[in-house]
Amino acid sequence: MNDPLVVPTGDIADAALAILHETVDRQIAEHSLRSFYFARLTAGQEGLLTDAAYDEGLLFAATVMHDLGLGTLAEGNARFEVEGADLAAKLLAEHGVPDGDIGRVWEAIALHSSLGLADRMGLLTYLTHKGVFTDGGRFTELSLELQEPVRLAYPRSPDDRSLQVAIVKHARKSPKAAPPFSIAAELLRQTGGG
């Protein structure tokens, strides 16, 4: 791949980018884009680009929309991962994506923050999880050389806490948004509750 910052094109990719930019803060949108790039780079580094289960369009949809549950469309009726998965599924259904593919994207988004689970599911869920947490600094297997063009194009301040702030804001919407043992519940606890 000559340009690591190229993105898929077409109606679904355009719709995913539009809903991303219309509903979440800039820092979260940039995190979502970095997550895609890191997921794709991980697939390349691990030799997964030719795997029959690899679908770059679905990977783009899952990574770019994985935090829609932290945006303006989320009502706080469920944990942010599930609300984001539901919002993404609705958009994909409106664009005629087959149910099986919608289910794969829903799973990837709903489980993207589930350490110990996401990496044991299908390839799409695995790569989404890896991309998200590579951007968060948890995974370091992706070489810094491969990461550099992404980090230069979409720099992230080391003291950026926009994700944590957004998760806590969503968690305060209702008890259903921060069920016990979720990331949201833990962040609420750390910040002194509701």
mmCIF file of C-alpha atoms in Angstrom:
data_model
loop_
_atom_site.group_PDB
_atom_site.id
_atom_site.type_symbol
_atom_site.label_atom_id
_atom_site.label_comp_id
_atom_site.label_asym_id
_atom_site.label_seq_id
_atom_site.Cartn_x
_atom_site.Cartn_y
_atom_site.Cartn_z
ATOM 1 C CA MET A 1 0.000 0.000 0.000
ATOM 2 C CA ASN A 2 1.625 3.231 -1.166
ATOM 3 C CA ASP A 3 -0.506 5.719 0.775
ATOM 4 C CA PRO A 4 -1.282 4.564 4.315
ATOM 5 C CA LEU A 5 -3.868 7.365 4.689
ATOM 6 C CA VAL A 6 -6.125 6.347 1.812
ATOM 7 C CA VAL A 7 -9.667 5.428 2.863
ATOM 8 C CA PRO A 8 -12.352 3.334 1.171
ATOM 9 C CA THR A 9 -14.753 5.191 -1.083
ATOM 10 C CA GLY A 10 -18.418 4.735 -1.913
ATOM 11 C CA ASP A 11 -21.819 5.426 -0.409
ATOM 12 C CA ILE A 12 -21.308 3.469 2.820
ATOM 13 C CA ALA A 13 -17.878 4.962 3.509
ATOM 14 C CA ASP A 14 -19.219 8.457 2.775
ATOM 15 C CA ALA A 15 -22.219 7.903 5.062
ATOM 16 C CA ALA A 16 -19.986 6.565 7.854
ATOM 17 C CA LEU A 17 -17.704 9.601 7.618
ATOM 18 C CA ALA A 18 -20.666 11.968 7.502
ATOM 19 C CA ILE A 19 -22.342 10.563 10.618
ATOM 20 C CA LEU A 20 -18.978 10.525 12.385
ATOM 21 C CA HIS A 21 -18.210 14.180 11.700
ATOM 22 C CA GLU A 22 -21.792 15.308 12.348
ATOM 23 C CA THR A 23 -22.242 13.618 15.723
ATOM 24 C CA VAL A 24 -18.951 13.340 17.633
ATOM 25 C CA ASP A 25 -16.277 15.798 18.718
ATOM 26 C CA ARG A 26 -13.226 16.314 16.497
ATOM 27 C CA GLN A 27 -10.882 14.469 18.876
ATOM 28 C CA ILE A 28 -13.129 11.400 18.888
ATOM 29 C CA ALA A 29 -13.523 11.547 15.094
ATOM 30 C CA GLU A 30 -9.744 11.636 14.714
ATOM 31 C CA HIS A 31 -9.392 8.727 17.176
ATOM 32 C CA SER A 32 -11.860 6.780 15.032
ATOM 33 C CA LEU A 33 -9.882 7.457 11.860
ATOM 34 C CA ARG A 34 -6.591 6.541 13.536
ATOM 35 C CA SER A 35 -8.280 3.339 14.722
ATOM 36 C CA PHE A 36 -9.078 2.425 11.110
ATOM 37 C CA TYR A 37 -5.573 3.126 9.900
ATOM 38 C CA PHE A 38 -4.013 1.162 12.759
ATOM 39 C CA ALA A 39 -6.420 -1.745 12.214
ATOM 40 C CA ARG A 40 -5.545 -1.906 8.524
ATOM 41 C CA LEU A 41 -1.824 -1.577 9.240
ATOM 42 C CA THR A 42 -2.132 -4.384 11.802
ATOM 43 C CA ALA A 43 -3.842 -6.550 9.186
ATOM 44 C CA GLY A 44 -0.971 -5.872 6.807
ATOM 45 C CA GLN A 45 1.723 -6.512 9.397
ATOM 46 C CA GLU A 46 0.076 -9.786 10.438
ATOM 47 C CA GLY A 47 -0.484 -10.956 6.850
ATOM 48 C CA LEU A 48 -4.272 -10.774 7.128
ATOM 49 C CA LEU A 49 -5.056 -8.572 4.105
ATOM 50 C CA THR A 50 -5.527 -11.686 1.950
ATOM 51 C CA ASP A 51 -7.580 -13.569 4.547
ATOM 52 C CA ALA A 52 -11.002 -14.480 3.140
ATOM 53 C CA ALA A 53 -12.661 -12.825 6.160
ATOM 54 C CA TYR A 54 -10.875 -9.489 5.616
ATOM 55 C CA ASP A 55 -13.232 -6.818 4.274
ATOM 56 C CA GLU A 56 -11.790 -3.316 4.249
ATOM 57 C CA GLY A 57 -15.176 -1.677 3.737
ATOM 58 C CA LEU A 58 -16.611 -3.359 6.825
ATOM 59 C CA LEU A 59 -13.421 -2.616 8.774
ATOM 60 C CA PHE A 60 -13.769 1.050 7.849
ATOM 61 C CA ALA A 61 -17.430 1.074 8.905
ATOM 62 C CA ALA A 62 -16.699 -0.629 12.233
ATOM 63 C CA THR A 63 -13.702 1.467 13.216
ATOM 64 C CA VAL A 64 -15.003 4.814 12.000
ATOM 65 C CA MET A 65 -18.372 4.345 13.717
ATOM 66 C CA HIS A 66 -17.172 2.522 16.855
ATOM 67 C CA ASP A 67 -17.711 5.563 19.101
ATOM 68 C CA LEU A 68 -21.025 6.849 17.745
ATOM 69 C CA GLY A 69 -22.403 5.975 21.172
ATOM 70 C CA LEU A 70 -20.467 8.964 22.502
ATOM 71 C CA GLY A 71 -22.067 11.406 20.083
ATOM 72 C CA THR A 72 -25.186 13.488 19.850
ATOM 73 C CA LEU A 73 -27.396 10.637 18.590
ATOM 74 C CA ALA A 74 -26.844 8.460 21.673
ATOM 75 C CA GLU A 75 -29.597 8.770 24.264
ATOM 76 C CA GLY A 76 -27.986 6.866 27.124
ATOM 77 C CA ASN A 77 -30.342 3.882 26.937
ATOM 78 C CA ALA A 78 -27.433 1.400 26.910
ATOM 79 C CA ARG A 79 -23.678 1.331 27.320
ATOM 80 C CA PHE A 80 -21.983 3.494 24.683
ATOM 81 C CA GLU A 81 -20.563 0.503 22.814
ATOM 82 C CA VAL A 82 -24.044 -0.967 22.272
ATOM 83 C CA GLU A 83 -25.635 2.366 21.372
ATOM 84 C CA GLY A 84 -22.859 2.944 18.856
ATOM 85 C CA ALA A 85 -23.335 -0.539 17.408
ATOM 86 C CA ASP A 86 -27.085 0.057 17.083
ATOM 87 C CA LEU A 87 -26.551 3.416 15.350
ATOM 88 C CA ALA A 88 -24.040 1.900 12.932
ATOM 89 C CA ALA A 89 -26.349 -1.030 12.192
ATOM 90 C CA LYS A 90 -29.192 1.356 11.397
ATOM 91 C CA LEU A 91 -27.028 3.321 8.962
ATOM 92 C CA LEU A 92 -25.798 0.152 7.266
ATOM 93 C CA ALA A 93 -29.344 -1.212 6.946
ATOM 94 C CA GLU A 94 -30.457 2.056 5.349
ATOM 95 C CA HIS A 95 -27.731 1.529 2.742
ATOM 96 C CA GLY A 96 -28.765 -2.047 1.932
ATOM 97 C CA VAL A 97 -25.854 -3.846 3.595
ATOM 98 C CA PRO A 98 -26.664 -7.564 4.048
ATOM 99 C CA ASP A 99 -27.790 -8.644 7.525
ATOM 100 C CA GLY A 100 -24.766 -10.900 8.050
ATOM 101 C CA ASP A 101 -22.365 -8.034 7.415
ATOM 102 C CA ILE A 102 -24.405 -5.718 9.624
ATOM 103 C CA GLY A 103 -24.140 -8.325 12.386
ATOM 104 C CA ARG A 104 -20.366 -8.508 12.003
ATOM 105 C CA VAL A 105 -20.023 -4.721 12.249
ATOM 106 C CA TRP A 106 -22.429 -4.619 15.209
ATOM 107 C CA GLU A 107 -20.344 -7.241 17.036
ATOM 108 C CA ALA A 108 -17.073 -5.444 16.279
ATOM 109 C CA ILE A 109 -18.403 -2.169 17.665
ATOM 110 C CA ALA A 110 -20.231 -3.640 20.657
ATOM 111 C CA LEU A 111 -17.127 -5.604 21.707
ATOM 112 C CA HIS A 112 -14.427 -3.121 20.693
ATOM 113 C CA SER A 113 -13.573 -2.271 24.316
ATOM 114 C CA SER A 114 -13.941 -5.806 25.670
ATOM 115 C CA LEU A 115 -10.427 -6.827 26.620
ATOM 116 C CA GLY A 116 -10.041 -10.595 26.579
ATOM 117 C CA LEU A 117 -13.126 -11.071 24.379
ATOM 118 C CA ALA A 118 -12.741 -8.995 21.230
ATOM 119 C CA ASP A 119 -9.419 -10.532 20.271
ATOM 120 C CA ARG A 120 -11.002 -14.002 20.353
ATOM 121 C CA MET A 121 -13.902 -13.229 18.043
ATOM 122 C CA GLY A 122 -13.919 -12.946 14.249
ATOM 123 C CA LEU A 123 -11.320 -11.076 12.237
ATOM 124 C CA LEU A 124 -13.384 -7.885 11.970
ATOM 125 C CA THR A 125 -13.889 -7.687 15.738
ATOM 126 C CA TYR A 126 -10.238 -8.546 16.378
ATOM 127 C CA LEU A 127 -8.932 -5.855 14.009
ATOM 128 C CA THR A 128 -11.365 -3.209 15.259
ATOM 129 C CA HIS A 129 -10.269 -3.894 18.832
ATOM 130 C CA LYS A 130 -6.583 -3.819 17.860
ATOM 131 C CA GLY A 131 -6.960 -0.547 15.964
ATOM 132 C CA VAL A 132 -8.821 1.156 18.812
ATOM 133 C CA PHE A 133 -6.374 0.060 21.478
ATOM 134 C CA THR A 134 -3.286 0.673 19.357
ATOM 135 C CA ASP A 135 -4.413 4.292 19.218
ATOM 136 C CA GLY A 136 -4.956 4.201 22.965
ATOM 137 C CA GLY A 137 -1.408 2.940 23.511
ATOM 138 C CA ARG A 138 -2.373 -0.436 24.955
ATOM 139 C CA PHE A 139 -0.991 -2.449 22.027
ATOM 140 C CA THR A 140 2.537 -1.802 20.848
ATOM 141 C CA GLU A 141 3.041 -4.568 18.292
ATOM 142 C CA LEU A 142 2.528 -2.171 15.368
ATOM 143 C CA SER A 143 5.891 -0.606 14.605
ATOM 144 C CA LEU A 144 6.341 3.099 15.264
ATOM 145 C CA GLU A 145 7.567 3.448 11.688
ATOM 146 C CA LEU A 146 4.206 2.214 10.384
ATOM 147 C CA GLN A 147 2.313 4.422 12.849
ATOM 148 C CA GLU A 148 4.242 7.595 12.042
ATOM 149 C CA PRO A 149 2.291 8.823 8.949
ATOM 150 C CA VAL A 150 -0.986 8.373 10.834
ATOM 151 C CA ARG A 151 0.256 10.121 13.963
ATOM 152 C CA LEU A 152 1.618 13.007 11.880
ATOM 153 C CA ALA A 153 -1.640 13.435 9.939
ATOM 154 C CA TYR A 154 -3.837 13.096 13.043
ATOM 155 C CA PRO A 155 -1.745 14.154 16.048
ATOM 156 C CA ARG A 156 -3.045 13.431 19.509
ATOM 157 C CA SER A 157 -2.026 15.442 22.512
ATOM 158 C CA PRO A 158 -0.575 13.218 25.265
ATOM 159 C CA ASP A 159 -2.920 14.861 27.787
ATOM 160 C CA ASP A 160 -6.063 14.413 25.651
ATOM 161 C CA ARG A 161 -8.839 12.964 27.828
ATOM 162 C CA SER A 162 -11.698 13.589 25.405
ATOM 163 C CA LEU A 163 -12.670 9.908 25.246
ATOM 164 C CA GLN A 164 -12.815 9.535 29.018
ATOM 165 C CA VAL A 165 -14.815 12.775 29.346
ATOM 166 C CA ALA A 166 -17.263 11.645 26.647
ATOM 167 C CA ILE A 167 -17.676 8.199 28.225
ATOM 168 C CA VAL A 168 -18.425 9.734 31.634
ATOM 169 C CA LYS A 169 -20.856 12.226 30.073
ATOM 170 C CA HIS A 170 -22.696 9.365 28.356
ATOM 171 C CA ALA A 171 -22.613 7.249 31.533
ATOM 172 C CA ARG A 172 -24.346 9.997 33.492
ATOM 173 C CA LYS A 173 -27.372 9.873 31.160
ATOM 174 C CA SER A 174 -28.854 6.796 32.858
ATOM 175 C CA PRO A 175 -27.924 3.741 34.940
ATOM 176 C CA LYS A 176 -28.274 1.618 31.778
ATOM 177 C CA ALA A 177 -25.400 3.584 30.239
ATOM 178 C CA ALA A 178 -22.978 2.458 32.947
ATOM 179 C CA PRO A 179 -23.768 -1.128 33.951
ATOM 180 C CA PRO A 180 -21.592 -2.736 36.621
ATOM 181 C CA PHE A 181 -18.095 -3.730 35.492
ATOM 182 C CA SER A 182 -18.245 -1.662 32.277
ATOM 183 C CA ILE A 183 -15.611 0.884 31.305
ATOM 184 C CA ALA A 184 -18.210 3.588 31.859
ATOM 185 C CA ALA A 185 -18.958 2.398 35.394
ATOM 186 C CA GLU A 186 -15.259 2.305 36.209
ATOM 187 C CA LEU A 187 -14.670 5.817 34.865
ATOM 188 C CA LEU A 188 -17.700 7.074 36.808
ATOM 189 C CA ARG A 189 -16.252 5.514 39.943
ATOM 190 C CA GLN A 190 -12.884 7.122 39.308
ATOM 191 C CA THR A 191 -14.464 10.540 38.844
ATOM 192 C CA GLY A 192 -16.605 10.353 41.944
ATOM 193 C CA GLY A 193 -19.812 8.916 40.534
ATOM 194 C CA GLY A 194 -22.746 10.658 38.942
#
